[in-house]
XYZ file of C-alpha atoms in Angstrom:
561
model
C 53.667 51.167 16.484
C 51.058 50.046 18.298
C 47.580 49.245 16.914
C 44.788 51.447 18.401
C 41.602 49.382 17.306
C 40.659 46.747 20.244
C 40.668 42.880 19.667
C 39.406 39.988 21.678
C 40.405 36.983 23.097
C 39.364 33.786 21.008
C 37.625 32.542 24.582
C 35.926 35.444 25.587
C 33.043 36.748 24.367
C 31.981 39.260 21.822
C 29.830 41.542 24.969
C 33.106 41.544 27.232
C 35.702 42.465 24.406
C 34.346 44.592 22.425
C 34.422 48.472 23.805
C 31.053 50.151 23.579
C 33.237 52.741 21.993
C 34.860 50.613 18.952
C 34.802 52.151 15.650
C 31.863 51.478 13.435
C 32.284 48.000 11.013
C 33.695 49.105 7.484
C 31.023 46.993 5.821
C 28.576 48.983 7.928
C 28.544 52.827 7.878
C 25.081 53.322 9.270
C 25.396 56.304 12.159
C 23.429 55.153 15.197
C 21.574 56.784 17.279
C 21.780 56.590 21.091
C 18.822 55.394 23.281
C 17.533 58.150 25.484
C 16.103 55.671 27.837
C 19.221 53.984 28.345
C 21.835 55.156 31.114
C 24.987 56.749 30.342
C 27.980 54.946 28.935
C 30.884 54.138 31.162
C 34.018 55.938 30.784
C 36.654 55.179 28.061
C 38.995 52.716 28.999
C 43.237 54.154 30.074
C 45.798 53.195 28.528
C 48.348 51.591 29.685
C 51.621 50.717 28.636
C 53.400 47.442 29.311
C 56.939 46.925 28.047
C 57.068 49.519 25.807
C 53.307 48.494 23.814
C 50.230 50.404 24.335
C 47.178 48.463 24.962
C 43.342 48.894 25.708
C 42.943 47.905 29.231
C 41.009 44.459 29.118
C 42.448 43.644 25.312
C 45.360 41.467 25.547
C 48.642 42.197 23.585
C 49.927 39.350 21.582
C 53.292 39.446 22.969
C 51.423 38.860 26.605
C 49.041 35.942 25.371
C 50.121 32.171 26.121
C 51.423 30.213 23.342
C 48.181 28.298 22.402
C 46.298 31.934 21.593
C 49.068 33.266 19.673
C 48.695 32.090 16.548
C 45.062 32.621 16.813
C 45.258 36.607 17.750
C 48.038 37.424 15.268
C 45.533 35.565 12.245
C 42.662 37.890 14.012
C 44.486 40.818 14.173
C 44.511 40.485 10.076
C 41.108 40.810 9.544
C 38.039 43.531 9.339
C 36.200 43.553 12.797
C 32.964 41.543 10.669
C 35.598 38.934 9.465
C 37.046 38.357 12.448
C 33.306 37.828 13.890
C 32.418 35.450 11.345
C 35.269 33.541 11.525
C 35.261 33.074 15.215
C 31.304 31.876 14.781
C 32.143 29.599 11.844
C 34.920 27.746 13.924
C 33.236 27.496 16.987
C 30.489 26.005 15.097
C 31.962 23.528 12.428
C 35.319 21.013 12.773
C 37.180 19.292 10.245
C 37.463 15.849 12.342
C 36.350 14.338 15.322
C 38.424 15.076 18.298
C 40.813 12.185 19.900
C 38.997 9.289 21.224
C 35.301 10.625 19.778
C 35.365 9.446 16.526
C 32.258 6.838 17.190
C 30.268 9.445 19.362
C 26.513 9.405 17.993
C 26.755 6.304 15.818
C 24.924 4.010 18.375
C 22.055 6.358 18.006
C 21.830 5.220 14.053
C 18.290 2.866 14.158
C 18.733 1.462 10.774
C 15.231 -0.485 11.099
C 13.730 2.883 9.764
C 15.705 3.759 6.940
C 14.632 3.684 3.700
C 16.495 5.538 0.980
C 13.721 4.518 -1.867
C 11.976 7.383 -1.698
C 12.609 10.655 -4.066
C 16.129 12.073 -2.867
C 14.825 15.976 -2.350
C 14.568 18.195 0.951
C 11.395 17.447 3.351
C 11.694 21.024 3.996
C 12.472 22.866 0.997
C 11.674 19.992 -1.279
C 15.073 20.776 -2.794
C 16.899 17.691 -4.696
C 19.909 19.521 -4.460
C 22.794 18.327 -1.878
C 20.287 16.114 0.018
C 21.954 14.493 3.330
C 19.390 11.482 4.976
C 19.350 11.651 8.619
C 20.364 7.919 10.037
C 18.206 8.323 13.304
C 14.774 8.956 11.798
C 15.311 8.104 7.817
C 13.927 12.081 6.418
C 16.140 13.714 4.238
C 17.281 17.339 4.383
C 18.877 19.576 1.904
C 22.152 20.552 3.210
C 24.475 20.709 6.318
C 25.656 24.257 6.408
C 24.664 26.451 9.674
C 21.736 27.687 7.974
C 20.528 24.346 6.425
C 17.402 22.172 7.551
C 19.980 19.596 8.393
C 21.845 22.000 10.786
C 18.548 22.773 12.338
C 17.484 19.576 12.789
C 20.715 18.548 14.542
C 20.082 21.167 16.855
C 16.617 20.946 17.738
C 15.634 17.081 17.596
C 19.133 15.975 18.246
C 19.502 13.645 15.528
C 23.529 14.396 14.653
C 24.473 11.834 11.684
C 23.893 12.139 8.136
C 25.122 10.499 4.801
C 25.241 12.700 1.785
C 23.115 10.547 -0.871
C 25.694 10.895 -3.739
C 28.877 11.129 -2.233
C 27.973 8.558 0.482
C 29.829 10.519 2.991
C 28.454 10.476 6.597
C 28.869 13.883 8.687
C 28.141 14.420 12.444
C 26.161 17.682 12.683
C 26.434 20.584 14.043
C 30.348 19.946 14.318
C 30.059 19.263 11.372
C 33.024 16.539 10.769
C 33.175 13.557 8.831
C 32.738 10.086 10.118
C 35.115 7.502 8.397
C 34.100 4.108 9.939
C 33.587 0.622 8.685
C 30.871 -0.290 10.613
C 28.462 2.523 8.260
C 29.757 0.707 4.841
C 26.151 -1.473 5.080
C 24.348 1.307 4.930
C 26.348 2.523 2.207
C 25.461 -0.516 0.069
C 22.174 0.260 0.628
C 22.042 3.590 -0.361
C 23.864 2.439 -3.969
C 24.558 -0.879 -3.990
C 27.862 -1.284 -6.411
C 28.720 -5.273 -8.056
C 32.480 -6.771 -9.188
C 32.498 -8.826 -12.743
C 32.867 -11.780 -10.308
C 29.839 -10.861 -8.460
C 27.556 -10.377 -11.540
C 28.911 -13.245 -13.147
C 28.001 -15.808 -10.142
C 24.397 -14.292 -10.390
C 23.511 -17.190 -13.230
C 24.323 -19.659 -10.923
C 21.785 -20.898 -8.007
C 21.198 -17.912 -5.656
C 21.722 -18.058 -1.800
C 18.869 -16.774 0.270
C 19.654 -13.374 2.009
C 18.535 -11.989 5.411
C 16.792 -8.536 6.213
C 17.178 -6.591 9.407
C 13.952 -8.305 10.140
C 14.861 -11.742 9.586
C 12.928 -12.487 6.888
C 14.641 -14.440 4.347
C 14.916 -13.329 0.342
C 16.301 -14.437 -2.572
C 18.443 -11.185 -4.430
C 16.651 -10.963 -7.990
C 13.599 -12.845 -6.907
C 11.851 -10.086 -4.563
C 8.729 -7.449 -4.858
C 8.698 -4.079 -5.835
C 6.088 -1.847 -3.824
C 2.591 -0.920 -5.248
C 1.939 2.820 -4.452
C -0.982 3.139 -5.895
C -1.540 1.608 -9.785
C 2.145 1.403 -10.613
C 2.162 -2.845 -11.413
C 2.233 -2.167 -15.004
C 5.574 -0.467 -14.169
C 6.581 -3.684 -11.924
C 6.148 -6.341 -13.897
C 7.933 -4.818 -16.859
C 11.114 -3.702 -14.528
C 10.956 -7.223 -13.069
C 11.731 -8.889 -16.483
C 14.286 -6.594 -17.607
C 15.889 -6.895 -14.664
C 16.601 -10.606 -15.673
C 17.941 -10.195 -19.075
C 20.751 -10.568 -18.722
C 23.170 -8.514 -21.178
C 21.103 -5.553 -20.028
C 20.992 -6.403 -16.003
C 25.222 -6.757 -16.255
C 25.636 -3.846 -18.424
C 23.192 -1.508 -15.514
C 25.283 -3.371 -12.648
C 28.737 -2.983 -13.969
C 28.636 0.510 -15.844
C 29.085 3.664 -14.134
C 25.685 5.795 -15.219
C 26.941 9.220 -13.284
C 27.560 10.698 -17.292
C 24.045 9.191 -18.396
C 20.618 10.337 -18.276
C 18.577 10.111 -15.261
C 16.521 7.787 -16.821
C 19.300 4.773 -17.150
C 20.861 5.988 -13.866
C 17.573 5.251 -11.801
C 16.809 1.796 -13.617
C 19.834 1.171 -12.870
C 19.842 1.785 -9.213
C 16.809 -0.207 -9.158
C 18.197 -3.176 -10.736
C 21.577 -2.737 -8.663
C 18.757 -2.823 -5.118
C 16.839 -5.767 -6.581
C 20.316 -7.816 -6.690
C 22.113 -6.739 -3.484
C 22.456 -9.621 -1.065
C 22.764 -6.956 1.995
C 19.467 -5.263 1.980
C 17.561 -3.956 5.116
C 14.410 -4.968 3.727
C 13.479 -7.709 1.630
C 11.506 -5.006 -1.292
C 12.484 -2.195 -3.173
C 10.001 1.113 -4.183
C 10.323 2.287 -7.533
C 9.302 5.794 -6.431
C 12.639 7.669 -7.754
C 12.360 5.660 -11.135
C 8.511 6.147 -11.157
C 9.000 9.979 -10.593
C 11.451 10.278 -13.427
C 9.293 8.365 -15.526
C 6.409 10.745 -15.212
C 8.149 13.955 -15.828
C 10.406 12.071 -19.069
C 6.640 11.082 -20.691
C 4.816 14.295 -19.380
C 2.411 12.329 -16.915
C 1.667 9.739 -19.495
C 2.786 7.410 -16.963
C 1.960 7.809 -12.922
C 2.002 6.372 -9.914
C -1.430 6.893 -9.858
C -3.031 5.324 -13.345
C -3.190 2.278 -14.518
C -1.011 1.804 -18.178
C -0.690 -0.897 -20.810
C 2.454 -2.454 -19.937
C 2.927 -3.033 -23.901
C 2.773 0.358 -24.298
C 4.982 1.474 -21.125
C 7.588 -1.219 -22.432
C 7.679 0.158 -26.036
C 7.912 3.712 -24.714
C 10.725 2.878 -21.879
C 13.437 0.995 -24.371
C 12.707 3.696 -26.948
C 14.025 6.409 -24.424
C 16.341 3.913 -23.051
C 18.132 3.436 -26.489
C 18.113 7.340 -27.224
C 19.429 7.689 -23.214
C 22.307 5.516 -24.351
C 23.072 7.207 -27.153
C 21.381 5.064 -29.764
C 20.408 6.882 -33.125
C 16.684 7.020 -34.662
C 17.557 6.253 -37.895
C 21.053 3.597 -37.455
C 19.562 0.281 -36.563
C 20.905 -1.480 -33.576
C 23.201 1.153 -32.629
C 22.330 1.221 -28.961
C 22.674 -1.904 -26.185
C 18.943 -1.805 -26.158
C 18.906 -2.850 -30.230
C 21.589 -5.105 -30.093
C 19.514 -7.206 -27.731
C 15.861 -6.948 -28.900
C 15.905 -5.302 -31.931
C 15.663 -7.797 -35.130
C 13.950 -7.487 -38.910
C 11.375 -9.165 -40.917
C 9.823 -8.448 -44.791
C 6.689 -7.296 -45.277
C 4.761 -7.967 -48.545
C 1.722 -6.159 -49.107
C -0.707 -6.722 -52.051
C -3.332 -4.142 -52.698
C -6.907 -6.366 -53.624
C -8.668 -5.548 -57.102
C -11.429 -6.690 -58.561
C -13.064 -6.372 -61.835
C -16.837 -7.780 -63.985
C -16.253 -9.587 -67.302
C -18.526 -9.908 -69.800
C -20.972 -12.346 -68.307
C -21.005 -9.457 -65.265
C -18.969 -11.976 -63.171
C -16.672 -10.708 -60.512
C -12.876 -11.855 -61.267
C -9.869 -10.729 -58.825
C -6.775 -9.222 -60.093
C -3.494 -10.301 -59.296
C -1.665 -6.603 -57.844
C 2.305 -6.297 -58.107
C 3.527 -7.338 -54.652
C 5.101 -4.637 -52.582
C 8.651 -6.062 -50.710
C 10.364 -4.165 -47.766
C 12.622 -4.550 -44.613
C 11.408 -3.113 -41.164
C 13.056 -3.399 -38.208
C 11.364 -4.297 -35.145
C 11.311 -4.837 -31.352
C 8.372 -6.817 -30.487
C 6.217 -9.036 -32.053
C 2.518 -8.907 -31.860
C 0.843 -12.349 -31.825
C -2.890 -12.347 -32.669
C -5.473 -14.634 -30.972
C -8.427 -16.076 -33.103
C -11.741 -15.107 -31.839
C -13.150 -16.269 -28.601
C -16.122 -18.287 -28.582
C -19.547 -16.893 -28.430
C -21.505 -19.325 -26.940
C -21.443 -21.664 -24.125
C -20.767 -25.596 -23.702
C -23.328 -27.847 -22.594
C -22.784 -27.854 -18.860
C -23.678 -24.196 -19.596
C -20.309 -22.679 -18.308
C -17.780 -20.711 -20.460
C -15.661 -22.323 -22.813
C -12.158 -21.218 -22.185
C -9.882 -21.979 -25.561
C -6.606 -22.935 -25.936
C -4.679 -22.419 -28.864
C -0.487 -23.696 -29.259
C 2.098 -20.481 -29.431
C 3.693 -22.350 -32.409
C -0.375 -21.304 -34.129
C -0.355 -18.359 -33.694
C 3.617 -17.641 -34.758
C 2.298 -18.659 -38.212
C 1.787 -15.257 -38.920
C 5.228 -14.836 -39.457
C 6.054 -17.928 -41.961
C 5.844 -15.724 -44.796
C 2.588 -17.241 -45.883
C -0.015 -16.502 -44.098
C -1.804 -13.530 -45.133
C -3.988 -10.819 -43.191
C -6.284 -8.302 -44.839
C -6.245 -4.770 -43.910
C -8.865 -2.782 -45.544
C -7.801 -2.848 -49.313
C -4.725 -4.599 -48.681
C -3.590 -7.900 -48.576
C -0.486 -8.412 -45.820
C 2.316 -11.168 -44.965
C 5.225 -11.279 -42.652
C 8.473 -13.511 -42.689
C 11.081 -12.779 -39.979
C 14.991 -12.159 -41.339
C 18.290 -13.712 -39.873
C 20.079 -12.383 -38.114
C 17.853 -13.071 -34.972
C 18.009 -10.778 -31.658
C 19.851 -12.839 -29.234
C 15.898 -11.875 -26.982
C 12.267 -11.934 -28.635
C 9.787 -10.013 -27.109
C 6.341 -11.577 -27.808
C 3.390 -9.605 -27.748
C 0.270 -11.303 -27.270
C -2.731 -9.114 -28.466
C -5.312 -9.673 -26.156
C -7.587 -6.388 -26.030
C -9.294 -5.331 -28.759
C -10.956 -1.939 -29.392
C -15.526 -2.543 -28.111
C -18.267 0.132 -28.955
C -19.713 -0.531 -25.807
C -16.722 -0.722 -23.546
C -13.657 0.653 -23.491
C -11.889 -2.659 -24.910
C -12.717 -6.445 -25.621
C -10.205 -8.772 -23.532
C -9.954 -12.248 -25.033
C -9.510 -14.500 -22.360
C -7.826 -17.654 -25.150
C -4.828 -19.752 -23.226
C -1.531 -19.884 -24.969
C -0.194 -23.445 -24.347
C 3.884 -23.373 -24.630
C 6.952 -25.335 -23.559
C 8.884 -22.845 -21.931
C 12.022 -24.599 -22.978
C 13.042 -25.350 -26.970
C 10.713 -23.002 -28.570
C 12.094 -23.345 -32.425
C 11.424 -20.143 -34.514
C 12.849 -21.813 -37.800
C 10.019 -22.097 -39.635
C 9.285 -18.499 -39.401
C 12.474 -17.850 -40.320
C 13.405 -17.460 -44.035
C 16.847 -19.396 -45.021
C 20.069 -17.624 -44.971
C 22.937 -20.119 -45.740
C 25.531 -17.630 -44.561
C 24.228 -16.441 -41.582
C 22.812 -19.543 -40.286
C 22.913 -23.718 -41.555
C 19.643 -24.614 -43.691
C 17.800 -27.423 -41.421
C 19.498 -26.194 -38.241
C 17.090 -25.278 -35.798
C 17.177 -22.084 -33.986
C 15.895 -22.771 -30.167
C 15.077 -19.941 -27.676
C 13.905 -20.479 -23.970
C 11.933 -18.789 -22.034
C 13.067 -16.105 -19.158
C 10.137 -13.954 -18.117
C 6.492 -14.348 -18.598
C 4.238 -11.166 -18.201
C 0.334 -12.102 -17.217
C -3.083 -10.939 -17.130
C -5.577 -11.949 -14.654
C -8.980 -9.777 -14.121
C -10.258 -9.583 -11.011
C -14.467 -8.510 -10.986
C -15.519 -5.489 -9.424
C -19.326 -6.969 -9.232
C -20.501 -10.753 -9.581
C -22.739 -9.451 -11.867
C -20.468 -8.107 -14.162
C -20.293 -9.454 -17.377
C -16.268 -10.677 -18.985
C -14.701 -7.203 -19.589
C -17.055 -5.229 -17.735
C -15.702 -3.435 -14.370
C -12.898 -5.512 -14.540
C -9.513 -4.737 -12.224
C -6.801 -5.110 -14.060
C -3.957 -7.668 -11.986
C -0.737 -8.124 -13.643
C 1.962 -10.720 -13.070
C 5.374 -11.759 -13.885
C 6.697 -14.738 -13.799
C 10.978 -15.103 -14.279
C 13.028 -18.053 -14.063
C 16.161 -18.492 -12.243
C 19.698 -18.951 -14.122
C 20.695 -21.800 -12.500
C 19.706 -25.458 -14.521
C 17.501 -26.135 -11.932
C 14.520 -24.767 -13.721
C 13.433 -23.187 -10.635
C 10.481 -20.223 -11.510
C 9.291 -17.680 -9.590
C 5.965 -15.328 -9.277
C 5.743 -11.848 -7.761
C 2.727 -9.425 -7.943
C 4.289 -6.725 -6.494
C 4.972 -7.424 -2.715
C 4.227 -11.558 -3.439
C 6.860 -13.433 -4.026
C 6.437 -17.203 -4.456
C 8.008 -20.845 -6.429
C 5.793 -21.544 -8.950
C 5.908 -24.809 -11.037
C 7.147 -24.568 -14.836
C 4.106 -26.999 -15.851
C 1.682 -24.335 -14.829
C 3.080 -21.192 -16.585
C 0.432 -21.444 -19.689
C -1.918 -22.192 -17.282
C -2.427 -18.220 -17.166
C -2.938 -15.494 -19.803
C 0.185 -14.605 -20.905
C 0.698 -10.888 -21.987
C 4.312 -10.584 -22.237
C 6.874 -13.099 -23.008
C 10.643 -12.871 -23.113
C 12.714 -15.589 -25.038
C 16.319 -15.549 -24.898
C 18.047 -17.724 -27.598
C 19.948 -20.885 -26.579
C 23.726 -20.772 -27.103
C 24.903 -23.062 -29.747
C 27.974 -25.193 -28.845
C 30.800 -25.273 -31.529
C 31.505 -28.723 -33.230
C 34.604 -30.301 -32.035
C 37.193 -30.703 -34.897
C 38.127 -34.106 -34.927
């Protein structure tokens, strides 16, 4: 029986095949109305019959069509008029692989010198973060890569035709539409996530080879800047020295994060771009951790303010630990604990006084108070600056030793807080990292806060926190001592707005960090954001340390003889 509805060709076009007197689209039952301007339609097309099938005169039958249209027609002749227009437009438009012999077409027009996949992964269109492709020829990104996507039109009108998908790392040629599998675009898939073997983070404790960028310019992976957008350095510094302890720097390399947070999965694409050996540049921008940052502490924390990096580190471990499942109440039940989190005793004494009978003022001796807290990082108080000046009528600038001021925590020492009389004595088991907190500002009535400017003098190697330590015979050997070294140094340096500004006053805050290498070598490093530079070991107390990170020295087991 033969079919009396008209279909096309696949290669001719919609105008030619399509009589003027088809039947109306079922999804579209809309009467028109004819033009009065316009001339008369031509006649209906004869039929004509051709072995035995009755056809529209211009349609051909399938029976007549060569071999190649065949199975094309009869799959046509199967659908509504609008399907068969949409499919004909979505495969004329879109192919599932690169024809023979055309697989590389467009891939010399990739100019890798501009891309930079830093930034915040959304649309620059739409300013969607959903399904975000990053054009290879000019670096923006575009949502998409559909035939009504940004990407699509982009292809089209700026002829830019290669994109990588940023999650799935998959690059597509646009508008075809295919995907391009070739091993000369796995670089810039390192880039884009950079992804480590246990044999790979393992050999980054030994002496690191210098790298090359696309530039030429020659880095060291581990040991190079993060970007200053505007006031984020208290961000860099801290990122810097986490990204060089170590249990946490293997667990963000080696770990997949795709089930975690976003918090832990940016850090640790961050940490994973400050290692990689096959960078195009020789910095990374924190902008995609710096933007989850700011919408995790509700604009505490911007690009765009300056921050306490005490305060920024305390707050970013917290949510770390609760990102990686750690509880609020179970101690050390998160990676974040198990490395820094330790415990001390705190006694507190309330202070009495009473008159006796001669009206004399005697002190009471209060019952002593005895708990367990848990903490993360020790605050280390300075004694008071100087007042005055020395002779040669410049400022004195005081030193005191680190082992001083760690008194604090020998259990004896005692510091009065209103009513209340206060000492501290640290518990084994240690965290296998202290974090040291150096309390430099102090709360002013006139300015904002008080910075004492009093050197810490240490040796950044065989620091022994024994003596602050109160004896445990079964968790650690009475007279044994318990030596940590140093691995990243956080500093202060301000930097005077006026020269006649007085210490404190319009002050710019400049933080540092200063991180050691793994090898024995002793080899340290400084960066301040984009700087990068050796520094000597002799001349890290030289500065006002803010922020230091100890990591305790391995003890090796006693040969059985």
């Amino acid at each position: 029986m033969a079919r009396k509805s008209a279909k096309r060709a696949a290669e001719e076009s919609l105008e030619e095949s399509v009589p003027l007197d088809s039947p109306v689209s079922k999804k579209a039952k809309v009467q028109e109305v004819a033009d009065e301007d316009l001339p008369p339609p031509p006649p209906p097309p004869t039929e004509q019959h051709t072995n035995g099938h009755t056809t529209s005169a211009g349609t051909p039958d399938i029976a007549d069509a060569d071999e190649s249209q065949h199975a094309e027609l009869e799959e046509a002749n199967a659908l509504d008029d609008d399907d068969e227009l949409d499919r004909g437009r979505t495969m004329s438009s879109r192919q599932k692989e690169a024809a023979e012999g055309y697989q590389d077409l467009y891939l010399d027009s990739i100019n890798r010198t501009v891309l930079d996949f830093d930034f915040l992964r959304q649309c620059s269109v739409t300013l969607s973060n959903q399904n975000v492709y990053a054009c290879l020829v000019c670096g923006k990104y575009f949502s998409g890569r559909g035939v009504k996507t940004p990407a699509y039109f982009h292809a089209l009108e700026i002829g830019h035709h290669v994109y990588i998908n940023m999650e799935t790392k998959k690059v597509y040629v646009l508008p075809e539409g295919y995907e391009v599998k070739s091993k000369s675009l796995d670089d810039i898939k390192i880039v884009v996530d950079p992804q480590f073997t246990a044999e790979q983070v393992k050999a980054l404790d030994k002496e690191t080879p210098p790298s090359w960028d696309l530039l030429g310019r020659k880095y060291y992976p581990g040991f190079i800047g993060l970007n200053n957008i505007k006031a984020n350095d208290y961000l860099n510094v801290v990122a810097q020295a986490l990204a060089h302890v170590a249990p946490l720097r293997n667990f963000l390399m080696l770990e997949d994060p795709s089930s975690r947070p976003h918090l832990p999965q940016q850090f640790s694409v961050l940490v994973r771009k400050l290692w990689n050996p096959k960078a195009f540049k020789s910095h990374v921008s924190p902008h995609e951790l710096m933007q989850e940052i700011s919408l995790r502490s509700n604009k505490k924390y911007l690009l765009t303010e300056q921050a306490d990096p005490v305060e920024f580190l305390s707050w970013f471990l917290n949510n770390l630990h609760l990102s990686l499942g750690g509880s609020k109440t179970k101690p050390r039940s998160s990676l974040i604990q198990k490395i820094f989190q330790g415990s001390l005793r705190v006694e507190s004494q309330t202070i009495t006084a009473r008159a006796d009978a001669g009206d004399r003022l005697l002190f009471e001796d209060a019952a002593i108070k005895s708990q367990t807290s848990p903490f993360t990082i020790l605050t280390l108080d300075l004694p008071p600056a100087p007042l005055f000046q020395d002779d040669a009528e410049k400022n004195i600038i005081p030193q005191v030793p680190l082992t001083k001021i760690l008194e604090k925590y020998n259990g004896i020492a005692a510091q009065e807080k209103l009513n209340t009389r206060i000492r501290y004595r640290l518990l084994h088991p240690l965290p296998p990292y202290l974090i040291m907190h150096v309390k430099r500002f102090l709360p002013n009535k006139f300015l904002q806060s008080q910075r004492n400017p009093t050197i810490v003098t240490f040796n950044p190697r065989a620091l022994d926190v024994s003596p602050y330590v109160e004896p445990n015979p079964q968790l650690h050997p009475l007279g044994e001592p318990i030596i940590y070294d140093l691995v990243a140094n956080i500093t202060y340096e301000g930097v005077k707005v006026r020269d006649d500004s007085v210490e404190g006053e319009a002050e710019r805050k400049v933080w540092k960090v200063q991180v050691k290498e793994g090898a024995e070598n002793q080899q340290w490093w400084e960066m301040q954001d984009l700087y990068v530079d050796k520094v000597n070991a002799d001349l890290l107390s030289t500065k006002e340390s803010y922020i230091m990170f100890w990591e305790r020295r391995k003890t090796k087991a006693k040969s059985k003889r």
